């Protein structure tokens, strides 16, 4: 495998990803990692990523120089190249101006990393500083008009640097360059597949856990479901997945999750804690208070249930790479990096040793693993659902009655959108129950009932979103069905706000 050392570039994930696409496993490590703790028997080469810092900044992240002493190939990209220069005795020129965008690369040496490529091709640059003097024993192997040392290599050691980004699609032959490094220079075989990831994880989990037990919190979302299946594959019923019904789940959700896992042979420890959650939420209208109460109560319930199984050392969590990177990518002025420990998870006092088999993967890779492990599409391809569940979709005070109304209305929205073949085109589609009543007329009777808002958005990552231009016929059908079938609702409105300035959820 290849170890990618992350200096905070927005492209680091992409480097690891591209290498995996070549059929070679790769993992991302912090520059502060202790080299002796790395799996050196498996690592055949290192890539030092780019990063936003200048190597002369006070807080500039530096890796251990031991990496250059291992005799394993090293490829520095952008900041990584400048760091190699600085650490091995060359000089980097500070510049306040960034060179950004396309440049024409002229290749000077096609013997290894540029093997089989044309003499000239386009590359993508994004750097401020540049190399003024190369370290002893290095020479330029490519140039651009503005950058005389656009790529270099050491004549004695297998150390390479690229001033441009081979991992982005704007660089022609980027894939070939990475392939030359990973396969020819590092000698990796192209034999890694998601199946190998599963096998390797299973082996590692078995080794680590021995004959002990592991807890995990199953939410029914993709990540926790895949972790559950993976750890279960490794240690069987010594995995104790705890599924908490907080009373804020969608229609039939708990039942479906339990049935799915039962059919996959996984025993779930189910806890119906809806009473507790709803009692604590009584009278609460502030959205952030709702979130806090739900978070706290979840931890209490989990703790109580876990204690029934005695002292358990391990906790499996579905932390993904983007969660990890959010917690470490803060190259703040103090340069203190939050540890990966407990990313978005349970509190420190739990004192579990974490098992996070998905921590180097992206969402689509996790889905692929889920698919290989037999997870059905209804879980794999489900829209995101917030942790606080329907609590933040009942605007204002939550009652059982309102939750029941919302569940019915929501099920109709999702069903109709699925029937129209639009479910997978949308990021999310759901119903919201407003705590407002309005007047209507049904038959000869005046009604005074709740309003349901339908929300359907398109988005790439949930950070920004646009309301979906659903066909009028579909909206009409949804509205009709909700008003006719859901007692307590006499009006349906469609939310036509984008994010920003609105958010996807109403609370
Ligand atoms: P907003 O409403 O902020 O939502 O536009 C963006 C995405 O995040 C989800 N979301 C949450 N997920 N806990 C979660 O686990 C929360 O408190 C929460 N609030 C919003 C939301 O469903 C959307 O996908």
Short mmCIF file of C-alpha atoms and ligand atoms in Angstrom, two decimals:
data_model
loop_
_atom_site.label_atom_id
_atom_site.label_comp_id
_atom_site.label_asym_id
_atom_site.label_seq_id
_atom_site.Cartn_x
_atom_site.Cartn_y
_atom_site.Cartn_z
CA UNK A 1 0.00 0.00 0.00
CA UNK A 2 0.89 3.67 -0.31
CA UNK A 3 0.82 6.02 2.67
CA UNK A 4 -0.34 9.55 1.87
CA UNK A 5 0.84 12.11 4.38
CA UNK A 6 -1.73 14.88 4.64
CA UNK A 7 -0.52 18.45 4.85
CA UNK A 8 -4.02 19.88 4.66
CA UNK A 9 -4.62 20.12 0.92
CA UNK A 10 -8.17 20.04 -0.32
CA UNK A 11 -6.92 17.37 -2.75
CA UNK A 12 -5.43 14.92 -0.25
CA UNK A 13 -8.50 12.71 -0.30
CA UNK A 14 -8.36 12.71 -4.05
CA UNK A 15 -4.76 11.45 -4.08
CA UNK A 16 -5.67 8.46 -1.92
CA UNK A 17 -8.72 7.90 -4.00
CA UNK A 18 -6.84 7.96 -7.33
CA UNK A 19 -4.31 5.46 -6.02
CA UNK A 20 -7.08 3.12 -4.92
CA UNK A 21 -8.60 3.52 -8.38
CA UNK A 22 -5.32 2.14 -9.74
CA UNK A 23 -5.99 -0.99 -7.71
CA UNK A 24 -3.46 -0.14 -5.00
CA UNK A 25 -4.58 0.39 -1.45
CA UNK A 26 -3.74 3.72 0.14
CA UNK A 27 -4.31 5.33 3.50
CA UNK A 28 -3.94 8.88 4.73
CA UNK A 29 -1.87 9.78 7.77
CA UNK A 30 -1.23 12.93 9.75
CA UNK A 31 2.28 14.42 9.39
CA UNK A 32 2.61 14.01 13.15
CA UNK A 33 2.28 10.26 13.00
CA UNK A 34 5.10 8.33 14.62
CA UNK A 35 6.86 6.60 11.72
CA UNK A 36 7.48 3.50 13.83
CA UNK A 37 3.73 3.14 14.32
CA UNK A 38 3.07 2.97 10.59
CA UNK A 39 2.52 -0.48 9.03
CA UNK A 40 5.96 -0.27 7.37
CA UNK A 41 5.95 -3.88 6.25
CA UNK A 42 3.01 -3.05 4.00
CA UNK A 43 3.91 0.49 2.93
CA UNK A 44 5.80 0.50 -0.36
CA UNK A 45 5.97 4.25 -0.82
CA UNK A 46 4.90 7.64 0.48
CA UNK A 47 3.12 10.56 -1.09
CA UNK A 48 3.44 13.92 0.67
CA UNK A 49 0.35 15.95 -0.17
CA UNK A 50 -0.03 19.60 -0.96
CA UNK A 51 -1.20 22.03 1.67
CA UNK A 52 -2.17 25.64 2.26
CA UNK A 53 0.90 26.58 4.32
CA UNK A 54 4.22 27.96 3.18
CA UNK A 55 7.18 25.84 4.36
CA UNK A 56 8.53 28.97 6.07
CA UNK A 57 5.39 29.61 8.15
CA UNK A 58 5.89 29.27 11.88
CA UNK A 59 3.26 26.59 12.08
CA UNK A 60 4.11 24.87 8.83
CA UNK A 61 3.46 21.15 9.27
CA UNK A 62 6.56 18.97 8.88
CA UNK A 63 6.80 15.20 8.70
CA UNK A 64 9.50 13.14 10.33
CA UNK A 65 12.75 13.09 8.32
CA UNK A 66 12.86 9.35 9.03
CA UNK A 67 10.50 8.96 6.07
CA UNK A 68 13.42 9.80 3.75
CA UNK A 69 15.72 7.31 5.49
CA UNK A 70 13.54 4.24 4.97
CA UNK A 71 14.76 3.64 1.43
CA UNK A 72 11.14 3.67 0.22
CA UNK A 73 10.12 5.93 -2.69
CA UNK A 74 8.68 9.34 -1.77
CA UNK A 75 6.63 11.62 -4.02
CA UNK A 76 6.04 15.21 -2.90
CA UNK A 77 3.19 17.11 -4.50
CA UNK A 78 3.23 20.93 -4.33
CA UNK A 79 3.73 21.70 -0.61
CA UNK A 80 5.09 18.17 -0.29
CA UNK A 81 7.74 18.98 -2.90
CA UNK A 82 8.69 22.20 -1.18
CA UNK A 83 8.94 20.41 2.11
CA UNK A 84 11.28 17.82 0.60
CA UNK A 85 13.37 20.72 -0.73
CA UNK A 86 13.54 22.46 2.61
CA UNK A 87 14.15 19.33 4.68
CA UNK A 88 16.90 18.02 2.40
CA UNK A 89 18.82 21.29 2.19
CA UNK A 90 17.41 23.14 -0.83
CA UNK A 91 15.85 26.59 -0.90
CA UNK A 92 12.21 27.52 -1.48
CA UNK A 93 11.40 31.00 -2.69
CA UNK A 94 8.59 32.70 -0.85
CA UNK A 95 6.02 34.33 -2.98
CA UNK A 96 2.84 36.19 -2.19
CA UNK A 97 1.46 35.51 -5.63
CA UNK A 98 -0.12 32.18 -6.36
CA UNK A 99 0.29 30.52 -9.71
CA UNK A 100 -3.09 29.04 -10.31
CA UNK A 101 -4.57 27.22 -13.28
CA UNK A 102 -3.32 25.51 -16.40
CA UNK A 103 0.31 25.44 -17.45
CA UNK A 104 2.09 23.63 -20.25
CA UNK A 105 4.55 21.14 -18.85
CA UNK A 106 7.73 20.32 -20.82
CA UNK A 107 9.13 16.98 -19.81
CA UNK A 108 12.96 16.79 -19.58
CA UNK A 109 13.37 13.19 -18.46
CA UNK A 110 11.05 10.38 -19.43
CA UNK A 111 12.91 7.57 -17.73
CA UNK A 112 10.53 6.82 -14.87
CA UNK A 113 7.78 9.00 -13.46
CA UNK A 114 6.96 10.49 -16.89
CA UNK A 115 7.53 7.21 -18.75
CA UNK A 116 5.38 6.75 -21.82
CA UNK A 117 4.03 10.33 -21.79
CA UNK A 118 4.25 13.02 -24.46
CA UNK A 119 7.00 15.67 -24.39
CA UNK A 120 4.49 18.38 -23.52
CA UNK A 121 1.09 18.34 -21.87
CA UNK A 122 -1.19 20.45 -19.72
CA UNK A 123 -1.00 20.37 -15.95
CA UNK A 124 -2.91 22.06 -13.15
CA UNK A 125 -0.92 24.38 -10.92
CA UNK A 126 -1.95 25.83 -7.60
CA UNK A 127 1.00 27.05 -5.61
CA UNK A 128 2.53 30.16 -4.08
CA UNK A 129 6.14 29.32 -3.24
CA UNK A 130 8.52 27.67 -5.66
CA UNK A 131 11.85 25.91 -5.72
CA UNK A 132 14.83 28.26 -5.97
CA UNK A 133 17.57 25.73 -5.31
CA UNK A 134 17.12 21.99 -5.36
CA UNK A 135 18.67 19.83 -2.65
CA UNK A 136 22.05 18.29 -3.40
CA UNK A 137 21.79 15.43 -5.87
CA UNK A 138 18.41 16.48 -7.28
CA UNK A 139 17.70 17.62 -10.83
CA UNK A 140 14.76 19.08 -12.72
CA UNK A 141 12.84 16.58 -14.83
CA UNK A 142 10.13 18.95 -16.10
CA UNK A 143 9.58 22.68 -16.46
CA UNK A 144 6.91 25.21 -17.38
CA UNK A 145 7.31 28.73 -18.64
CA UNK A 146 7.09 30.24 -15.15
CA UNK A 147 8.46 27.34 -13.16
CA UNK A 148 11.90 26.03 -14.09
CA UNK A 149 11.62 23.21 -11.55
CA UNK A 150 8.11 21.93 -12.17
CA UNK A 151 9.24 18.40 -11.27
CA UNK A 152 12.44 17.02 -9.80
CA UNK A 153 14.01 13.78 -8.75
CA UNK A 154 16.99 12.59 -6.77
CA UNK A 155 19.61 10.73 -8.71
CA UNK A 156 20.54 8.48 -5.80
CA UNK A 157 17.32 7.99 -3.90
CA UNK A 158 13.82 7.39 -5.17
CA UNK A 159 12.56 10.82 -4.15
CA UNK A 160 10.41 12.82 -6.55
CA UNK A 161 8.60 16.14 -6.49
CA UNK A 162 5.83 17.63 -8.60
CA UNK A 163 4.91 21.28 -8.46
CA UNK A 164 1.55 20.53 -10.11
CA UNK A 165 -1.38 18.31 -9.08
CA UNK A 166 -1.50 14.93 -10.85
CA UNK A 167 -4.58 13.95 -8.84
CA UNK A 168 -6.97 16.48 -10.42
CA UNK A 169 -8.65 15.82 -13.74
CA UNK A 170 -7.32 19.06 -15.23
CA UNK A 171 -3.85 17.52 -15.36
CA UNK A 172 -3.56 15.46 -18.51
CA UNK A 173 -1.89 12.08 -17.82
CA UNK A 174 -2.23 12.62 -14.06
CA UNK A 175 -3.38 9.06 -13.67
CA UNK A 176 -0.41 7.77 -15.71
CA UNK A 177 2.01 9.76 -13.56
CA UNK A 178 0.56 8.34 -10.36
CA UNK A 179 0.53 4.90 -11.92
CA UNK A 180 4.22 5.18 -12.89
CA UNK A 181 5.05 6.16 -9.32
CA UNK A 182 2.89 3.62 -7.57
CA UNK A 183 3.45 0.62 -9.82
CA UNK A 184 6.85 1.06 -11.49
CA UNK A 185 8.73 3.05 -8.89
CA UNK A 186 7.15 1.67 -5.70
CA UNK A 187 6.55 -1.78 -7.21
CA UNK A 188 2.92 -2.09 -6.08
CA UNK A 189 0.74 -4.68 -7.78
CA UNK A 190 -2.63 -3.58 -9.07
CA UNK A 191 -4.49 -6.21 -7.10
CA UNK A 192 -6.50 -4.25 -4.58
CA UNK A 193 -10.27 -4.38 -4.85
CA UNK A 194 -13.06 -3.54 -2.45
CA UNK A 195 -13.25 -7.28 -1.77
CA UNK A 196 -9.64 -7.16 -0.60
CA UNK A 197 -10.52 -4.27 1.66
CA UNK A 198 -13.25 -6.35 3.25
CA UNK A 199 -10.92 -9.33 3.72
CA UNK A 200 -8.18 -7.19 5.16
CA UNK A 201 -10.52 -5.34 7.53
CA UNK A 202 -12.00 -8.58 8.73
CA UNK A 203 -8.50 -9.92 9.46
CA UNK A 204 -7.48 -6.77 11.28
CA UNK A 205 -10.64 -6.60 13.36
CA UNK A 206 -10.25 -10.26 14.35
CA UNK A 207 -6.65 -9.74 15.33
CA UNK A 208 -7.39 -6.64 17.35
CA UNK A 209 -10.46 -7.89 19.13
CA UNK A 210 -9.25 -11.39 19.95
CA UNK A 211 -12.06 -13.10 21.82
CA UNK A 212 -13.49 -9.93 23.33
CA UNK A 213 -16.78 -8.20 22.52
CA UNK A 214 -17.51 -5.05 20.51
CA UNK A 215 -20.39 -2.60 20.84
CA UNK A 216 -21.81 -0.41 18.12
CA UNK A 217 -24.69 1.99 17.76
CA UNK A 218 -26.79 1.12 14.73
CA UNK A 219 -28.90 3.94 13.35
CA UNK A 220 -30.03 2.30 10.14
CA UNK A 221 -28.02 4.81 8.09
CA UNK A 222 -25.48 3.58 5.54
CA UNK A 223 -22.33 4.09 7.61
CA UNK A 224 -23.42 2.41 10.82
CA UNK A 225 -25.10 -0.37 8.84
CA UNK A 226 -21.92 -1.12 6.88
CA UNK A 227 -19.80 -1.07 10.05
CA UNK A 228 -22.23 -3.44 11.70
CA UNK A 229 -22.05 -5.89 8.80
CA UNK A 230 -18.30 -5.68 8.49
CA UNK A 231 -17.56 -6.21 12.17
CA UNK A 232 -20.20 -8.92 12.30
CA UNK A 233 -18.47 -10.69 9.44
CA UNK A 234 -15.27 -10.58 11.48
CA UNK A 235 -16.48 -11.64 14.93
CA UNK A 236 -20.09 -12.78 14.55
CA UNK A 237 -22.32 -12.42 17.58
CA UNK A 238 -19.56 -11.01 19.70
CA UNK A 239 -20.59 -7.78 18.04
CA UNK A 240 -23.44 -6.17 19.96
CA UNK A 241 -25.24 -3.65 17.74
CA UNK A 242 -27.59 -1.47 19.79
CA UNK A 243 -30.49 0.06 17.91
CA UNK A 244 -32.41 2.71 19.84
CA UNK A 245 -35.93 3.68 18.83
CA UNK A 246 -36.12 7.25 20.07
CA UNK A 247 -39.73 7.68 18.96
CA UNK A 248 -38.56 10.07 16.25
CA UNK A 249 -38.10 7.57 13.44
CA UNK A 250 -39.99 7.43 10.17
CA UNK A 251 -42.95 5.15 9.49
CA UNK A 252 -41.95 1.47 9.78
CA UNK A 253 -38.29 2.45 10.08
CA UNK A 254 -37.41 0.42 13.18
CA UNK A 255 -39.22 -2.62 11.80
CA UNK A 256 -37.45 -2.40 8.45
CA UNK A 257 -34.01 -2.05 10.00
CA UNK A 258 -34.59 -4.99 12.31
CA UNK A 259 -35.94 -7.17 9.49
CA UNK A 260 -33.07 -6.28 7.20
CA UNK A 261 -30.44 -7.25 9.73
CA UNK A 262 -32.29 -10.34 10.78
CA UNK A 263 -32.34 -11.48 7.16
CA UNK A 264 -28.59 -10.90 7.05
CA UNK A 265 -28.12 -13.02 10.16
CA UNK A 266 -27.17 -10.18 12.50
CA UNK A 267 -28.72 -10.09 15.96
CA UNK A 268 -29.66 -6.55 16.95
CA UNK A 269 -30.15 -5.42 20.51
CA UNK A 270 -33.31 -3.33 20.13
CA UNK A 271 -34.34 -0.73 22.70
CA UNK A 272 -37.66 1.06 22.56
CA UNK A 273 -36.85 4.26 24.40
CA UNK A 274 -39.47 6.43 22.71
CA UNK A 275 -41.30 7.12 25.96
CA UNK A 276 -38.15 8.52 27.57
CA UNK A 277 -37.25 10.72 24.65
CA UNK A 278 -40.74 12.10 24.21
CA UNK A 279 -41.09 12.82 27.93
CA UNK A 280 -37.90 14.79 27.93
CA UNK A 281 -38.97 16.71 24.83
CA UNK A 282 -42.32 17.72 26.28
CA UNK A 283 -42.86 21.47 26.01
CA UNK A 284 -39.53 22.06 24.26
CA UNK A 285 -39.75 24.26 21.18
CA UNK A 286 -36.22 25.51 20.64
CA UNK A 287 -34.51 23.44 17.89
CA UNK A 288 -31.08 23.48 19.46
CA UNK A 289 -32.52 22.41 22.82
CA UNK A 290 -34.25 19.55 21.06
CA UNK A 291 -30.96 18.44 19.51
CA UNK A 292 -29.15 18.66 22.83
CA UNK A 293 -31.76 16.68 24.72
CA UNK A 294 -31.84 13.97 22.05
CA UNK A 295 -28.04 13.72 22.03
CA UNK A 296 -27.84 13.47 25.82
CA UNK A 297 -30.67 11.02 26.12
CA UNK A 298 -29.16 8.82 23.44
CA UNK A 299 -25.94 8.60 25.37
CA UNK A 300 -27.77 7.72 28.59
CA UNK A 301 -29.77 4.99 26.91
CA UNK A 302 -26.72 3.63 25.13
CA UNK A 303 -24.74 3.62 28.35
CA UNK A 304 -27.47 1.80 30.26
CA UNK A 305 -27.93 -0.80 27.57
CA UNK A 306 -24.22 -1.31 27.10
CA UNK A 307 -23.75 -1.86 30.82
CA UNK A 308 -26.02 -4.90 30.57
CA UNK A 309 -23.27 -6.68 28.68
CA UNK A 310 -20.56 -6.15 31.29
CA UNK A 311 -17.30 -4.37 30.66
CA UNK A 312 -16.73 -4.05 26.92
CA UNK A 313 -13.48 -2.71 25.61
CA UNK A 314 -14.27 -1.88 21.99
CA UNK A 315 -16.71 0.38 20.21
CA UNK A 316 -17.10 0.23 16.43
CA UNK A 317 -18.00 3.48 14.69
CA UNK A 318 -18.81 4.41 11.12
CA UNK A 319 -16.46 7.35 10.90
CA UNK A 320 -15.70 8.15 7.26
CA UNK A 321 -12.75 9.97 5.82
CA UNK A 322 -14.58 13.30 5.39
CA UNK A 323 -15.45 13.19 9.14
CA UNK A 324 -11.83 12.55 9.97
CA UNK A 325 -10.56 15.32 7.77
CA UNK A 326 -13.02 17.83 9.19
CA UNK A 327 -11.54 17.21 12.58
CA UNK A 328 -7.91 17.54 11.52
CA UNK A 329 -7.85 19.98 8.67
CA UNK A 330 -7.61 22.97 10.95
CA UNK A 331 -4.10 24.21 10.52
CA UNK A 332 -4.97 26.93 12.99
CA UNK A 333 -2.45 29.43 14.32
CA UNK A 334 -1.62 27.19 17.24
CA UNK A 335 -1.30 24.27 14.88
CA UNK A 336 -3.03 22.10 17.44
CA UNK A 337 -4.74 19.37 15.59
CA UNK A 338 -7.69 17.69 17.18
CA UNK A 339 -7.04 13.99 17.40
CA UNK A 340 -9.13 11.65 15.31
CA UNK A 341 -10.43 10.16 18.47
CA UNK A 342 -14.18 10.16 18.84
CA UNK A 343 -14.97 12.11 15.72
CA UNK A 344 -18.62 13.00 15.98
CA UNK A 345 -19.12 10.08 18.29
CA UNK A 346 -19.67 9.24 21.89
CA UNK A 347 -18.08 11.20 24.73
CA UNK A 348 -14.55 10.64 25.99
CA UNK A 349 -15.63 9.38 29.40
CA UNK A 350 -16.85 6.22 27.69
CA UNK A 351 -13.29 5.15 27.44
CA UNK A 352 -13.78 2.70 24.61
CA UNK A 353 -11.09 1.70 22.19
CA UNK A 354 -12.47 2.68 18.82
CA UNK A 355 -12.71 0.44 15.80
CA UNK A 356 -13.25 2.60 12.73
CA UNK A 357 -12.83 0.39 9.69
CA UNK A 358 -14.24 2.97 7.26
CA UNK A 359 -12.06 5.85 8.33
CA UNK A 360 -10.10 6.01 5.09
CA UNK A 361 -13.03 5.67 2.75
CA UNK A 362 -15.46 7.90 0.92
CA UNK A 363 -19.20 7.53 0.94
CA UNK A 364 -19.45 5.84 -2.44
CA UNK A 365 -16.73 3.37 -1.46
CA UNK A 366 -18.67 2.60 1.72
CA UNK A 367 -21.79 2.01 -0.34
CA UNK A 368 -19.85 -0.40 -2.54
CA UNK A 369 -18.74 -2.34 0.54
CA UNK A 370 -22.30 -2.38 1.81
CA UNK A 371 -23.44 -3.73 -1.52
CA UNK A 372 -20.81 -6.46 -1.45
CA UNK A 373 -21.89 -7.38 2.08
CA UNK A 374 -25.48 -7.76 0.92
CA UNK A 375 -27.03 -4.57 2.28
CA UNK A 376 -30.23 -3.91 0.30
CA UNK A 377 -30.74 -0.75 -1.75
CA UNK A 378 -33.41 0.57 0.57
CA UNK A 379 -30.68 1.20 3.13
CA UNK A 380 -27.78 1.76 0.74
CA UNK A 381 -29.46 4.42 -1.33
CA UNK A 382 -31.64 6.04 1.27
CA UNK A 383 -31.77 9.81 1.58
CA UNK A 384 -29.84 11.25 4.53
CA UNK A 385 -31.87 11.43 7.72
CA UNK A 386 -30.81 13.70 10.58
CA UNK A 387 -29.80 12.25 13.93
CA UNK A 388 -32.56 14.13 15.81
CA UNK A 389 -35.02 12.61 13.36
CA UNK A 390 -38.58 13.86 13.12
CA UNK A 391 -38.04 16.08 16.16
CA UNK A 392 -36.68 18.77 13.86
CA UNK A 393 -39.44 18.20 11.32
CA UNK A 394 -42.24 18.89 13.76
CA UNK A 395 -41.85 22.62 13.98
CA UNK A 396 -42.34 23.74 17.57
CA UNK A 397 -43.57 21.48 20.33
CA UNK A 398 -43.44 17.73 19.74
CA UNK A 399 -46.32 15.45 20.66
CA UNK A 400 -47.04 11.82 19.82
CA UNK A 401 -50.09 12.92 17.86
CA UNK A 402 -48.06 15.30 15.69
CA UNK A 403 -45.36 12.69 15.15
CA UNK A 404 -47.94 10.16 14.00
CA UNK A 405 -49.46 12.65 11.57
CA UNK A 406 -46.02 13.53 10.24
CA UNK A 407 -45.03 9.89 9.76
CA UNK A 408 -48.10 9.23 7.61
CA UNK A 409 -47.63 12.37 5.52
CA UNK A 410 -43.91 11.70 5.10
CA UNK A 411 -44.52 8.14 3.93
CA UNK A 412 -46.85 9.46 1.22
CA UNK A 413 -44.30 12.03 0.03
CA UNK A 414 -41.57 9.41 -0.25
CA UNK A 415 -43.82 6.80 -1.84
CA UNK A 416 -45.10 9.17 -4.53
CA UNK A 417 -41.63 10.45 -5.30
CA UNK A 418 -40.38 6.89 -5.64
CA UNK A 419 -43.30 5.99 -7.88
CA UNK A 420 -42.48 8.94 -10.09
CA UNK A 421 -38.92 7.60 -10.43
CA UNK A 422 -37.46 10.73 -8.90
CA UNK A 423 -36.22 9.48 -5.52
CA UNK A 424 -32.60 8.96 -6.56
CA UNK A 425 -32.43 12.32 -8.34
CA UNK A 426 -33.16 14.13 -5.11
CA UNK A 427 -30.86 14.72 -2.17
CA UNK A 428 -33.76 14.63 0.26
CA UNK A 429 -37.55 14.65 0.12
CA UNK A 430 -39.73 14.70 3.20
CA UNK A 431 -42.70 16.20 4.98
CA UNK A 432 -42.62 18.81 7.73
CA UNK A 433 -45.45 19.37 10.16
CA UNK A 434 -46.13 22.96 11.10
CA UNK A 435 -47.59 23.76 14.46
CA UNK A 436 -50.04 26.05 12.72
CA UNK A 437 -53.65 25.20 12.08
CA UNK A 438 -55.68 26.60 9.25
CA UNK A 439 -59.29 26.47 8.21
CA UNK A 440 -60.58 24.14 5.56
CA UNK A 441 -63.78 22.51 4.44
CA UNK A 442 -64.39 18.79 4.04
CA UNK A 443 -67.83 17.73 2.90
CA UNK A 444 -70.12 20.16 4.64
CA UNK A 445 -67.85 20.54 7.61
CA UNK A 446 -65.47 23.28 8.54
CA UNK A 447 -62.11 21.85 9.58
CA UNK A 448 -59.36 23.41 11.61
CA UNK A 449 -56.27 21.26 11.08
CA UNK A 450 -52.51 21.21 10.68
CA UNK A 451 -50.45 22.35 7.69
CA UNK A 452 -47.90 20.00 6.12
CA UNK A 453 -45.00 21.43 4.16
CA UNK A 454 -43.36 19.26 1.50
CA UNK A 455 -39.61 19.70 1.10
CA UNK A 456 -37.70 18.23 -1.86
CA UNK A 457 -34.20 19.42 -2.66
CA UNK A 458 -31.40 18.70 -5.07
CA UNK A 459 -27.85 18.97 -3.79
CA UNK A 460 -24.38 17.52 -4.24
CA UNK A 461 -23.25 17.54 -0.63
CA UNK A 462 -25.98 19.14 1.46
CA UNK A 463 -23.94 22.31 1.89
CA UNK A 464 -25.96 24.15 -0.72
CA UNK A 465 -29.26 23.01 -2.15
CA UNK A 466 -31.96 24.05 -4.55
CA UNK A 467 -35.65 23.23 -4.26
CA UNK A 468 -36.62 20.64 -6.80
CA UNK A 469 -38.93 21.65 -9.65
CA UNK A 470 -41.18 18.64 -9.10
CA UNK A 471 -43.91 18.20 -11.72
CA UNK A 472 -47.21 19.87 -10.75
CA UNK A 473 -49.08 16.60 -11.25
CA UNK A 474 -46.85 14.92 -8.70
CA UNK A 475 -47.24 17.77 -6.21
CA UNK A 476 -51.00 17.64 -6.78
CA UNK A 477 -51.09 13.91 -6.10
CA UNK A 478 -49.02 14.24 -2.96
CA UNK A 479 -51.26 17.02 -1.67
CA UNK A 480 -54.47 15.14 -2.45
CA UNK A 481 -53.32 11.97 -0.85
CA UNK A 482 -52.08 13.66 2.31
CA UNK A 483 -55.27 15.64 2.81
CA UNK A 484 -57.47 12.65 2.07
CA UNK A 485 -55.53 9.99 3.90
CA UNK A 486 -53.95 11.73 6.86
CA UNK A 487 -56.36 12.70 9.54
CA UNK A 488 -55.51 16.04 11.12
CA UNK A 489 -54.15 17.74 7.97
CA UNK A 490 -56.20 19.97 5.70
CA UNK A 491 -53.54 21.95 3.85
CA UNK A 492 -50.28 21.12 2.04
CA UNK A 493 -47.73 23.69 0.91
CA UNK A 494 -44.53 23.23 -1.13
CA UNK A 495 -41.30 24.74 0.14
CA UNK A 496 -39.64 26.73 -2.66
CA UNK A 497 -36.63 28.03 -0.74
CA UNK A 498 -33.01 27.33 -1.61
CA UNK A 499 -30.08 26.87 0.72
CA UNK A 500 -28.68 29.38 1.45
CA UNK A 501 -30.35 31.43 2.78
CA UNK A 502 -32.79 28.75 3.99
CA UNK A 503 -31.62 25.40 5.32
CA UNK A 504 -32.79 22.00 4.15
CA UNK A 505 -34.42 21.10 7.47
CA UNK A 506 -36.92 23.52 8.94
CA UNK A 507 -35.25 23.53 12.35
P1 LIG B 1 -29.48 21.85 6.88
O1 LIG B 1 -30.84 21.77 7.48
O2 LIG B 1 -28.46 22.42 7.81
O3 LIG B 1 -29.06 20.33 6.66
O4 LIG B 1 -29.45 22.50 5.53
C1 LIG B 1 -27.96 19.88 5.92
C2 LIG B 1 -27.95 18.37 6.00
O5 LIG B 1 -27.69 17.97 7.35
C3 LIG B 1 -28.77 17.23 7.89
N1 LIG B 1 -28.96 17.69 9.27
C4 LIG B 1 -28.59 16.99 10.35
N2 LIG B 1 -28.02 15.78 10.48
N3 LIG B 1 -28.05 16.01 12.84
C5 LIG B 1 -27.78 15.29 11.72
O6 LIG B 1 -27.28 14.17 11.88
C6 LIG B 1 -28.62 17.23 12.80
O7 LIG B 1 -28.86 17.86 13.83
C7 LIG B 1 -28.90 17.75 11.48
N4 LIG B 1 -29.45 18.91 11.04
C8 LIG B 1 -29.47 18.84 9.69
C9 LIG B 1 -29.95 17.52 6.99
O8 LIG B 1 -30.89 16.46 6.98
C10 LIG B 1 -29.28 17.74 5.65
O9 LIG B 1 -29.02 16.51 5.00
#
